[in-house]
Structures are given as structure tokens and as C-alpha cells.
Coordinates of N, CA and C in Angstrom, one line a residue:
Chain A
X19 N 0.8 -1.2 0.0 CA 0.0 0.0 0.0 C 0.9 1.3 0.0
X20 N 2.0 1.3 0.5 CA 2.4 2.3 0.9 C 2.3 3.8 -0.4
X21 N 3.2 3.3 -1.2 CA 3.4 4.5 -2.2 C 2.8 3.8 -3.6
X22 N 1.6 3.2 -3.3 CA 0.8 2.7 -4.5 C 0.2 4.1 -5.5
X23 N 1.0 4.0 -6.7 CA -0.1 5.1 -7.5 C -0.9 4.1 -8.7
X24 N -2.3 5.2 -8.5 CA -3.2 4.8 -9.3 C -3.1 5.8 -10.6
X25 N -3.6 5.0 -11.5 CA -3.3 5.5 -13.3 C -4.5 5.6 -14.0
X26 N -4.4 6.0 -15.1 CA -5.6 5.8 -15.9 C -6.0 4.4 -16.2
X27 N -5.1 3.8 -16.1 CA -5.3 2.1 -16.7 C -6.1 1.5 -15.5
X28 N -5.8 2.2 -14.1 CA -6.7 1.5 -13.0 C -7.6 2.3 -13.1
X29 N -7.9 3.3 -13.5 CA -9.8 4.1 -13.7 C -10.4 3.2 -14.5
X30 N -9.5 3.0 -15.7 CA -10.3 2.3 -16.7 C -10.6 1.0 -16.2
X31 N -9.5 0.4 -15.6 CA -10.7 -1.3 -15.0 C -11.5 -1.1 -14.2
X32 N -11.5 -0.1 -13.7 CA -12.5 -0.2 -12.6 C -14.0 0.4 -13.4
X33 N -13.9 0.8 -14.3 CA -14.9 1.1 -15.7 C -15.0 -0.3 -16.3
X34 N -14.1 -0.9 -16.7 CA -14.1 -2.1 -16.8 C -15.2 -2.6 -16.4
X35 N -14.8 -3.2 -14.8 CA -15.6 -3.7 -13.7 C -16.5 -3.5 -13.5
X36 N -17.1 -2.2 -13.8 CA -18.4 -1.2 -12.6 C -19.5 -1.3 -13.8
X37 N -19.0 -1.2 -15.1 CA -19.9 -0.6 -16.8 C -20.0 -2.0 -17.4
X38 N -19.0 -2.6 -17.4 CA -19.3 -3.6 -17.9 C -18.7 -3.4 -19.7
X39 N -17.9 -2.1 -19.6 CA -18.3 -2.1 -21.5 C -16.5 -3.2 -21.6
X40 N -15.7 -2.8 -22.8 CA -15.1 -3.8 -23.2 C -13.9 -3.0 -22.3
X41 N -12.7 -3.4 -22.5 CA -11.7 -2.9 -21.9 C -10.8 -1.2 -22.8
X42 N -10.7 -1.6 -23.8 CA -10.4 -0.6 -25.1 C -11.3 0.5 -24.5
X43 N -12.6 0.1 -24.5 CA -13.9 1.3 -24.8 C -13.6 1.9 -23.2
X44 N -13.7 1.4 -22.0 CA -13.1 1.8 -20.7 C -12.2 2.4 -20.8
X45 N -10.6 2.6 -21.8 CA -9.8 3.1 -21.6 C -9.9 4.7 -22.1
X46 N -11.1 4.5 -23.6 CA -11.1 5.5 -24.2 C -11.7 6.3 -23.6
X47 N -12.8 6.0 -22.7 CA -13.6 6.6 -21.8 C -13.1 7.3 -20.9
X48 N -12.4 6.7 -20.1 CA -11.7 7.5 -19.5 C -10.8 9.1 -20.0
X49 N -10.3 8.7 -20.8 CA -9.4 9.9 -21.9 C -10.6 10.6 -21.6
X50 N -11.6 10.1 -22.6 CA -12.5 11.5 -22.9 C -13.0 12.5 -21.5
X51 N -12.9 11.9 -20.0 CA -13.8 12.4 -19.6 C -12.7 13.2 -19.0
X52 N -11.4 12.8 -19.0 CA -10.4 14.1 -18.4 C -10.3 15.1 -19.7
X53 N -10.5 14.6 -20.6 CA -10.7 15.2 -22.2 C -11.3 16.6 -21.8
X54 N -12.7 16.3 -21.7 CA -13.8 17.2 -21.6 C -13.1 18.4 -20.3
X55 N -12.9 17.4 -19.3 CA -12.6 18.3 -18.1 C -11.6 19.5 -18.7
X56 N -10.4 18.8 -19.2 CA -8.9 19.7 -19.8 C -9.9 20.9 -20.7
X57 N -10.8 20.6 -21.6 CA -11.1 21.7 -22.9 C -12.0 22.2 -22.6
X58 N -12.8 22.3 -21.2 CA -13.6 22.9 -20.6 C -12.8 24.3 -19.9
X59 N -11.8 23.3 -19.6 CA -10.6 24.6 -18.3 C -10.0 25.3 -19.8
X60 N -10.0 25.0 -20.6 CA -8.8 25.5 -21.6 C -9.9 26.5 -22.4
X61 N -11.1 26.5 -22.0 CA -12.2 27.4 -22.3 C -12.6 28.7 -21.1
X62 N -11.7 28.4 -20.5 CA -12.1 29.3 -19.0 C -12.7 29.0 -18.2
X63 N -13.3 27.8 -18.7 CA -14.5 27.4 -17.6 C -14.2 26.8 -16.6
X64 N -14.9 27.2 -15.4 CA -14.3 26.1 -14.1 C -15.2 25.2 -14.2
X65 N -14.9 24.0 -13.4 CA -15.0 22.5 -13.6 C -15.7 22.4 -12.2
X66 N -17.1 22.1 -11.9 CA -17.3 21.6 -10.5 C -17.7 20.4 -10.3
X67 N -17.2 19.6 -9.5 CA -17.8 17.8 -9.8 C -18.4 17.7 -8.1
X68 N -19.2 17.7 -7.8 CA -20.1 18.0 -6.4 C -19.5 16.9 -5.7
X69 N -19.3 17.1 -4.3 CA -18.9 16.0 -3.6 C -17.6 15.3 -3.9
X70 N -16.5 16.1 -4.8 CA -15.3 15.8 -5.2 C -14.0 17.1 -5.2
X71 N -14.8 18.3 -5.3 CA -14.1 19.5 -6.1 C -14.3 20.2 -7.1
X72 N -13.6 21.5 -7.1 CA -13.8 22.1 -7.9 C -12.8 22.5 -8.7
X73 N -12.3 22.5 -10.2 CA -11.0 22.9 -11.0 C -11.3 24.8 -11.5
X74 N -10.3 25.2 -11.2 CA -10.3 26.9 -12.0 C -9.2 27.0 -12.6
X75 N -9.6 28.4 -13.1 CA -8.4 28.1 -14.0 C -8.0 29.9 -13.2
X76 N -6.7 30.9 -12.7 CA -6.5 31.9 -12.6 C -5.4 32.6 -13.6
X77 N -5.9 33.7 -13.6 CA -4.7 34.7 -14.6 C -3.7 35.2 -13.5
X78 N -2.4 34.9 -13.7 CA -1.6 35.9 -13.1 C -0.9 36.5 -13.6
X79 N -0.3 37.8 -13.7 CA -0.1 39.0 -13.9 C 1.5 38.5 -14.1
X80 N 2.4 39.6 -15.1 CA 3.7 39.2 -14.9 C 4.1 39.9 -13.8
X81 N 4.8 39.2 -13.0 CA 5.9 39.4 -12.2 C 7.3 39.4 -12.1
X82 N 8.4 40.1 -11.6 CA 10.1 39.8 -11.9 C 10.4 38.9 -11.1
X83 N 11.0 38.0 -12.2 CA 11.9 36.3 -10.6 C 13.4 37.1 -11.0
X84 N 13.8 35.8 -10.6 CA 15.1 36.1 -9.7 C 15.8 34.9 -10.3
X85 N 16.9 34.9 -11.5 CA 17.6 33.4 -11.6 C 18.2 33.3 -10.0
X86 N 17.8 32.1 -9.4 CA 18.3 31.7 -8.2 C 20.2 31.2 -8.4
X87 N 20.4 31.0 -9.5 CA 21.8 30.8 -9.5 C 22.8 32.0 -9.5
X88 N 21.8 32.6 -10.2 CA 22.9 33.7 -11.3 C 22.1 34.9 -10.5
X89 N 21.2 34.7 -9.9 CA 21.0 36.3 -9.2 C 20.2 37.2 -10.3
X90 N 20.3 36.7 -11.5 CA 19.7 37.9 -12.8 C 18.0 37.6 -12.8
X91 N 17.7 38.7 -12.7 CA 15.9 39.0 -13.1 C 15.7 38.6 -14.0
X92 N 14.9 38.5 -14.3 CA 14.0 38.1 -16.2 C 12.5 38.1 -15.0
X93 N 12.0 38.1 -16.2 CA 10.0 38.3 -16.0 C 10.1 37.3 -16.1
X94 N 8.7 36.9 -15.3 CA 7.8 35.9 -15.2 C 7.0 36.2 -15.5
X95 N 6.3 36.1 -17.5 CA 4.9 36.2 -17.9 C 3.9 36.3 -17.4
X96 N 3.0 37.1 -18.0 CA 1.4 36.1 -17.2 C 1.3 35.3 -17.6
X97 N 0.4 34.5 -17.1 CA 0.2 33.1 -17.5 C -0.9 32.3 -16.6
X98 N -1.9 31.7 -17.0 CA -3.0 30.9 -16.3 C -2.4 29.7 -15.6
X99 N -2.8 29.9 -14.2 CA -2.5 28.3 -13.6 C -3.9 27.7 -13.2
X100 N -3.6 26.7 -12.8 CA -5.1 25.9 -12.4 C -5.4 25.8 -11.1
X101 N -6.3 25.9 -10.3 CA -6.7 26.0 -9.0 C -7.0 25.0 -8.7
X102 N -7.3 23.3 -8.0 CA -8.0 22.7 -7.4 C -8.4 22.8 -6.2
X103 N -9.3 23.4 -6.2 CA -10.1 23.1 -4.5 C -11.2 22.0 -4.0
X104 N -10.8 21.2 -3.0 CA -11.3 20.1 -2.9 C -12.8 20.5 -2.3
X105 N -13.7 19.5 -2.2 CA -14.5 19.8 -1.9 C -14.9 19.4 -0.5
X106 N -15.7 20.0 1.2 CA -15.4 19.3 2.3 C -15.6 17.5 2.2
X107 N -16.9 16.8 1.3 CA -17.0 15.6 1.2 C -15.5 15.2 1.2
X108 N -14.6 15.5 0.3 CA -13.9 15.2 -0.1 C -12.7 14.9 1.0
X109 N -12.9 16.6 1.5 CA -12.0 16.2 2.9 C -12.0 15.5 4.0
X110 N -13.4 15.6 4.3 CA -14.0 14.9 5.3 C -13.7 13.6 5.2
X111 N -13.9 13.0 4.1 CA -13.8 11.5 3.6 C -12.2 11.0 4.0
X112 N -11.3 11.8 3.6 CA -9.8 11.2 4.1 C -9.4 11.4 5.2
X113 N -10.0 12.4 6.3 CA -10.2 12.6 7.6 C -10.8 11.4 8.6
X114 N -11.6 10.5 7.6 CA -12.4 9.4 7.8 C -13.6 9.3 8.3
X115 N -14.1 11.3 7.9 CA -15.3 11.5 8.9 C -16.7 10.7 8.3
X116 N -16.6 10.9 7.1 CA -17.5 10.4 5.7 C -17.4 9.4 4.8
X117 N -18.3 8.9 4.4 CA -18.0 7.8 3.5 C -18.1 8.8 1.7
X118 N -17.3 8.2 0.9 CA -17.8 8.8 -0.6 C -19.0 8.6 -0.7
X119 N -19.5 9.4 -1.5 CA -20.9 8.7 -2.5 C -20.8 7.6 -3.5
Chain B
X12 N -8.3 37.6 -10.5 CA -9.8 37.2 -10.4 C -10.3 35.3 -11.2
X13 N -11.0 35.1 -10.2 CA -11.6 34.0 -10.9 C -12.9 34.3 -11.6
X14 N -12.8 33.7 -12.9 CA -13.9 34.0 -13.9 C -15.3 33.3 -13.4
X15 N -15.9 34.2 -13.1 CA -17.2 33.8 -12.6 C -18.5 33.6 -13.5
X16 N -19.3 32.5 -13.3 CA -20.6 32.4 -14.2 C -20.5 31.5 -14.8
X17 N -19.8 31.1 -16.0 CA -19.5 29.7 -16.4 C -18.8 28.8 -16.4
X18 N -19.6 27.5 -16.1 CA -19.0 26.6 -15.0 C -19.6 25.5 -15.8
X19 N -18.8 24.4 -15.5 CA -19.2 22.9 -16.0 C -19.6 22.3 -14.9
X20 N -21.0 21.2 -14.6 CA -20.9 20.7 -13.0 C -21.0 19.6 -13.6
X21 N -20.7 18.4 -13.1 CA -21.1 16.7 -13.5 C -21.9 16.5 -14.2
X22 N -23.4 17.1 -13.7 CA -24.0 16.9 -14.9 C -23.8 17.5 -16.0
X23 N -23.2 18.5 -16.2 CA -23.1 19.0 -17.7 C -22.0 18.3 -18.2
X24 N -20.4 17.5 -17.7 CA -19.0 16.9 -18.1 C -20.0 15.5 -18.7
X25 N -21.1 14.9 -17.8 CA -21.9 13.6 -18.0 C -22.9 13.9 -19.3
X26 N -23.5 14.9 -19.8 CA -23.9 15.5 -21.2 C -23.2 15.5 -21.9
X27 N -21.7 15.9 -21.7 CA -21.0 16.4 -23.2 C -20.5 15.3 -23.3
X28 N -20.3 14.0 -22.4 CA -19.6 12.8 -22.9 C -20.4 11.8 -23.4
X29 N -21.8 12.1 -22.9 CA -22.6 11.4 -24.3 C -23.2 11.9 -25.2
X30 N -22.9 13.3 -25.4 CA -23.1 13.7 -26.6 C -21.6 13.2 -27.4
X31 N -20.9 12.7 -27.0 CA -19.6 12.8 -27.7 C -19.9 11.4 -28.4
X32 N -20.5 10.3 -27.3 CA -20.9 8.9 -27.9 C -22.2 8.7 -27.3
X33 N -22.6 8.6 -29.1 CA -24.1 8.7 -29.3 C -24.5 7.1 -28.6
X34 N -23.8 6.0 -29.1 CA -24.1 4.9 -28.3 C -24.4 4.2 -26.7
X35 N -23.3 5.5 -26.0 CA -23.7 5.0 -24.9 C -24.6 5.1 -24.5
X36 N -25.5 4.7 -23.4 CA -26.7 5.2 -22.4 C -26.1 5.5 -21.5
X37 N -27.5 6.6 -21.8 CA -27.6 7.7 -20.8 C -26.9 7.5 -18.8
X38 N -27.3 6.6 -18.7 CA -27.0 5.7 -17.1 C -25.7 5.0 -17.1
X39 N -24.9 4.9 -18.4 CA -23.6 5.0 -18.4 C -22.6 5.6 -18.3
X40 N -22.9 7.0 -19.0 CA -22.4 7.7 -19.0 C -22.1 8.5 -17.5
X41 N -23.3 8.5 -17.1 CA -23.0 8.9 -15.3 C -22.4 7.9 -14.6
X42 N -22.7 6.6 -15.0 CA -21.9 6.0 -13.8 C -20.2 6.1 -14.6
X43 N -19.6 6.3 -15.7 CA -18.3 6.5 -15.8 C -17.9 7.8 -15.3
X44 N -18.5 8.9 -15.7 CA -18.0 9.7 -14.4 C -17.8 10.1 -13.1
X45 N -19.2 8.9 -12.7 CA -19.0 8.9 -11.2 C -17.7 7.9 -10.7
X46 N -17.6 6.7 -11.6 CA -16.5 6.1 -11.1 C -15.2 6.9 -11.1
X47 N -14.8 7.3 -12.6 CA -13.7 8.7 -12.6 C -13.4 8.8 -10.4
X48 N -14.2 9.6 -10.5 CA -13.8 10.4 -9.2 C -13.9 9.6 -8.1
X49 N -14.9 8.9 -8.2 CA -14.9 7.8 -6.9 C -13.8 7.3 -6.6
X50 N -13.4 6.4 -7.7 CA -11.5 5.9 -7.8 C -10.5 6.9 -7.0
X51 N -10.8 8.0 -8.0 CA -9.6 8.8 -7.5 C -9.7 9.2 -5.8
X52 N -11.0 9.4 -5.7 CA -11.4 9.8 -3.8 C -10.8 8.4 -3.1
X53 N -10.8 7.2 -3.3 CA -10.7 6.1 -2.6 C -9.5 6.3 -2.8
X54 N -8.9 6.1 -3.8 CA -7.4 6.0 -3.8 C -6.7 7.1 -2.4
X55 N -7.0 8.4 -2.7 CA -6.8 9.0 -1.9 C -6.9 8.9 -0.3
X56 N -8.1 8.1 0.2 CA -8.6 7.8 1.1 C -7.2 6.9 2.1
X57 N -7.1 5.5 0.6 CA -5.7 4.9 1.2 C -4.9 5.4 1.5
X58 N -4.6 6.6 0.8 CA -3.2 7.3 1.3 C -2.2 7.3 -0.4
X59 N -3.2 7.1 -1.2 CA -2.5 6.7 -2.6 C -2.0 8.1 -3.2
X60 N -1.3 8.0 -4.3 CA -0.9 8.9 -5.1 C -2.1 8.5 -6.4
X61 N -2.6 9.2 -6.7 CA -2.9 9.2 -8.5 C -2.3 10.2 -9.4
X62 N -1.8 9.3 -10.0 CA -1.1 10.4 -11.6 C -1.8 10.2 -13.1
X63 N -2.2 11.4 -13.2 CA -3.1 11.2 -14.6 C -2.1 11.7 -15.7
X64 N -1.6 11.2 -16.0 CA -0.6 11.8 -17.4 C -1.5 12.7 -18.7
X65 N -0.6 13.7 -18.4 CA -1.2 15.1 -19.3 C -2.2 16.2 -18.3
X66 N -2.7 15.3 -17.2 CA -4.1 15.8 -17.0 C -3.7 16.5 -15.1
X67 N -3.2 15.7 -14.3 CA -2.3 16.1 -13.4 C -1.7 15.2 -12.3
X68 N -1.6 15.1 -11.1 CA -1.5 14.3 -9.9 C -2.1 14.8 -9.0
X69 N -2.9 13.6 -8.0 CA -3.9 14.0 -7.2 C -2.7 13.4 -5.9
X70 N -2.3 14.1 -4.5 CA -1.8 13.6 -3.4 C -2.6 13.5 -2.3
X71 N -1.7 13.0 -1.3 CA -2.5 13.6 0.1 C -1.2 14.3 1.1
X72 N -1.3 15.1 1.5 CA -0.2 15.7 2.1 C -0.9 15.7 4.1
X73 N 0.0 15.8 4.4 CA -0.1 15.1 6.2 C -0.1 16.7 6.5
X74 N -1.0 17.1 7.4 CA -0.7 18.6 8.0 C -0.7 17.9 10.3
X75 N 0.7 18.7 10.0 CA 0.9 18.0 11.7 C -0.4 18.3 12.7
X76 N -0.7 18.2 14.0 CA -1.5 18.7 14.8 C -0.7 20.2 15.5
X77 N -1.6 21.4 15.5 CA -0.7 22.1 15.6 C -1.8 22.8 17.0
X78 N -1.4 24.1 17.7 CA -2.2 25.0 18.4 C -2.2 25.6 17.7
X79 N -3.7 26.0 17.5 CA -4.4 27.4 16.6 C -5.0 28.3 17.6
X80 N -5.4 28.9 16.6 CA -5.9 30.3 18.1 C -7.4 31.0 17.8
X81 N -8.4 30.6 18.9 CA -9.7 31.2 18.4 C -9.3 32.7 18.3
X82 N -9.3 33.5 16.6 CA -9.4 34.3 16.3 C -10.2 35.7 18.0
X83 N -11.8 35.6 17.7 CA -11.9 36.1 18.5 C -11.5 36.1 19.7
X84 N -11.9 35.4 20.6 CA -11.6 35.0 22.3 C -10.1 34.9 22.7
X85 N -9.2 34.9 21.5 CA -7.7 34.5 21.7 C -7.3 33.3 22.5
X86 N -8.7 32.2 22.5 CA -8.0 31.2 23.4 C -6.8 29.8 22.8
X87 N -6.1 29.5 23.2 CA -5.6 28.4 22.4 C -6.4 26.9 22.4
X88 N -6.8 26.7 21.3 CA -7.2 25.1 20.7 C -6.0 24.3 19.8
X89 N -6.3 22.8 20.3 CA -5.3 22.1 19.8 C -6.2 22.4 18.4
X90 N -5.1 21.7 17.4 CA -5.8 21.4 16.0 C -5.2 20.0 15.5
X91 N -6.2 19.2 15.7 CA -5.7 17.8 15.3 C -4.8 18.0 13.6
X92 N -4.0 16.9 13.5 CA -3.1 16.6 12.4 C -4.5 16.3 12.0
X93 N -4.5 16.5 10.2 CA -4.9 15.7 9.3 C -4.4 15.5 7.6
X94 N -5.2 14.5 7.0 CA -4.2 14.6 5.7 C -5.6 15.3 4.4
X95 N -4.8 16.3 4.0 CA -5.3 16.8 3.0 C -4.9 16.7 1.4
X96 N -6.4 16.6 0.7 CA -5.8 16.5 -0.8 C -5.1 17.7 -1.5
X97 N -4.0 17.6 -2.4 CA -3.7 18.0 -3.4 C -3.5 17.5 -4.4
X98 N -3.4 19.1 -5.2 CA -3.5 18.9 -7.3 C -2.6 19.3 -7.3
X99 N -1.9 18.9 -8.5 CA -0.5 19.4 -9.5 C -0.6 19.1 -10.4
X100 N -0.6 20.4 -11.2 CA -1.5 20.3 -12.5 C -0.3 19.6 -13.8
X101 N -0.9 19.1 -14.4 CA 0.4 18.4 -15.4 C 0.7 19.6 -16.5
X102 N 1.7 18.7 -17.0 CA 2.5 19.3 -17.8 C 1.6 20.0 -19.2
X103 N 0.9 18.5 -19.7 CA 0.2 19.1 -20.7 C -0.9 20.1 -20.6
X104 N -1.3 20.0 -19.7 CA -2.8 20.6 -19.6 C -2.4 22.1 -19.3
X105 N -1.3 22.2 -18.3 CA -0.3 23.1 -18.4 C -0.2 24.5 -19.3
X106 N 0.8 23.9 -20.3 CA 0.5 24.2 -21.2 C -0.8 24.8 -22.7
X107 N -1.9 23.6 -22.2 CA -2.9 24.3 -22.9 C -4.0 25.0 -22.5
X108 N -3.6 25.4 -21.0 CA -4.3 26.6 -20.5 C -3.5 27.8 -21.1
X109 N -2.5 27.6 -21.5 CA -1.8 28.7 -22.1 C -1.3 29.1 -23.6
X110 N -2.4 28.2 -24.1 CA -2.5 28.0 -25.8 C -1.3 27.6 -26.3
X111 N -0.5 27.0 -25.5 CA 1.0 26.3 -26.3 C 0.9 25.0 -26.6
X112 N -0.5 24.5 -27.0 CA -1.1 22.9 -27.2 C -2.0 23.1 -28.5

């Protein structure tokens, strides 16, 4: 258990398992649905999945960094990062207060 | 600022993915997004890592038990340790919030 990571390949069996469709069609399914999520955020739009979280997308402004080696400035563009905020289900759940849905 | 107003919520990510495939039903298509996140919440729950290649990594990070301070009354309360989720958003998706995709 310790530093077990899970992949798309384990969403998709468990689509596999749960849907019943073929294994291919579970894999492609999967794609799509982080698909949709990605070109939704890449549309501005925030993403809210109830009882899981929420994805945004923010603008930040340029700012001056600092080469940490070399001490020399250069800008840091603006540029959109992504926000995830969980949702309390969510928290609560690894806290062990809740069960998922 | 976060862009306010339009928003994708499950049921709309569960519309556009079967509008994507006309074959599936309807009752499938929610239950593959519900599994999507279910997975990822349980995994979490274990204490797992999920990495979605392109899309991001989902952790759990350990916050110690610390003393916090009722704001108003200024009295001191413990604050139990607990473990909270985090996002890191990938590389690709990264990128195509910033039209370099």
C-alpha cells in the first residue's frame, strides 16, 4: 500500500468492472472524460464535480523572478495556472469523517 | 480574479460525454464519471498517489496537529493533524491553458 499510485489504466478497469463495456472502450472513456474536463478549463471554464471538487483556471499577472543561481531578473509572464479546491466531502472523507458517495 | 458564471458541474461533463458517444446510455455515462472520481477519492482515502498523465497528480499531504488560536476569544485550541488532498497540475494541460497545445 504504501506509495501505491493509481493510473488511468486502473480508472479504466474499474470502468471495466463497474460498466461492464469492453476494456479498449473503458480506456477510451476514460481519456474522454479528463478530455472534456482539460477543454472545458482551456475554455475558462471552471469545472465543479459535487462531492469531489472544484478545478479553476487563474490569470496571473507578470511578475520579476530572480535566476536563483545567477541572481539575474527576467520576467515571469502572465500566465493561467489551475486551481483545485477540494471539496469538504472530499475532505471529510480522508479525515475518515464520511463515507464517498 | 476567478472567472465567474460559467461553470461545467457533473451533470453538464456527463452531457458532453454522451453527446460525444451517441451509443452510450444515458445511465452509463454517469456512472463512468462517477467512477472517474470515486476511484480517484478512494485511492486517496488509502493514502495513494494518482497520476493522470497530461491531466495532473492528485496527493494527500499530512498537516501536523498544531495549536491554533480562536481568532476572536484568543484562546488556544489544539488542531488535530490531518491529511489533505492536493492537485499538480500536469504538464500538458499546463501548457494548454496557455495555448502552447
Amino acid at each position: 500500500m504504501a506509495n501505491a499510485t493509481v493510473t488511468r489504466m486502473d480508472l479504466a478497469d474499474a470502468i471495466y468492472q463497474e460498466v461492464g463495456l469492453s476494456r479498449s472502450e473503458s480506456a477510451d472513456l476514460v481519456d474522454m472524460v479528463l478530455d472534456e474536463v482539460m477543454a472545458a478549463l482551456a475554455q475558462g471554464e471552471t469545472v465543479k464535480i459535487s462531492s469531489f471538487g472544484s478545478f479553476s483556471v487563474r490569470a496571473k499577472k507578470q511578475r520579476i523572478g530572480r535566476n536563483p543561481k545567477t541572481g539575474e531578473e527576467v520576467p515571469i509572464l502572465p500566465r493561467k495556472v489551475l486551481v483545485f479546491k477540494a471539496s469538504h466531502v472530499l475532505k471529510d472523507y480522508l479525515v475518515g469523517k464520511s463515507k464517498a458517495k | 480574479m476567478l472567472e465567474r458564471g460559467n461553470a461545467m458541474t457533473k451533470s453538464e461533463l456527463i452531457l458532453r460525454l454522451a453527446q460525444r458517444n451517441p451509443e452510450l446510455y444515458q445511465r452509463d455515462a454517469e456512472k463512468i464519471v462517477d467512477v472517474v472520481f470515486e476511484e480517484i477519492a478512494q485511492a486517496l482515502s488509502r493514502g495513494e498517489r494518482v497520476e493522470l498523465r497530461g491531466f495532473g497528480a492528485f496527493s494527500v499531504k499530512d498537516r501536523k496537529p498544531r495549536i491554533g488560536r480562536n481568532p476572536r476569544t484568543g484562546t488556544s485550541v489544539s488542531v488535530p493533524g490531518k491529511r489533505v488532498p492536493f492537485f499538480k497540475t500536469g504538464k500538458f494541460l499546463r501548457d494548454r491553458l496557455n495555448g502552447k497545445v
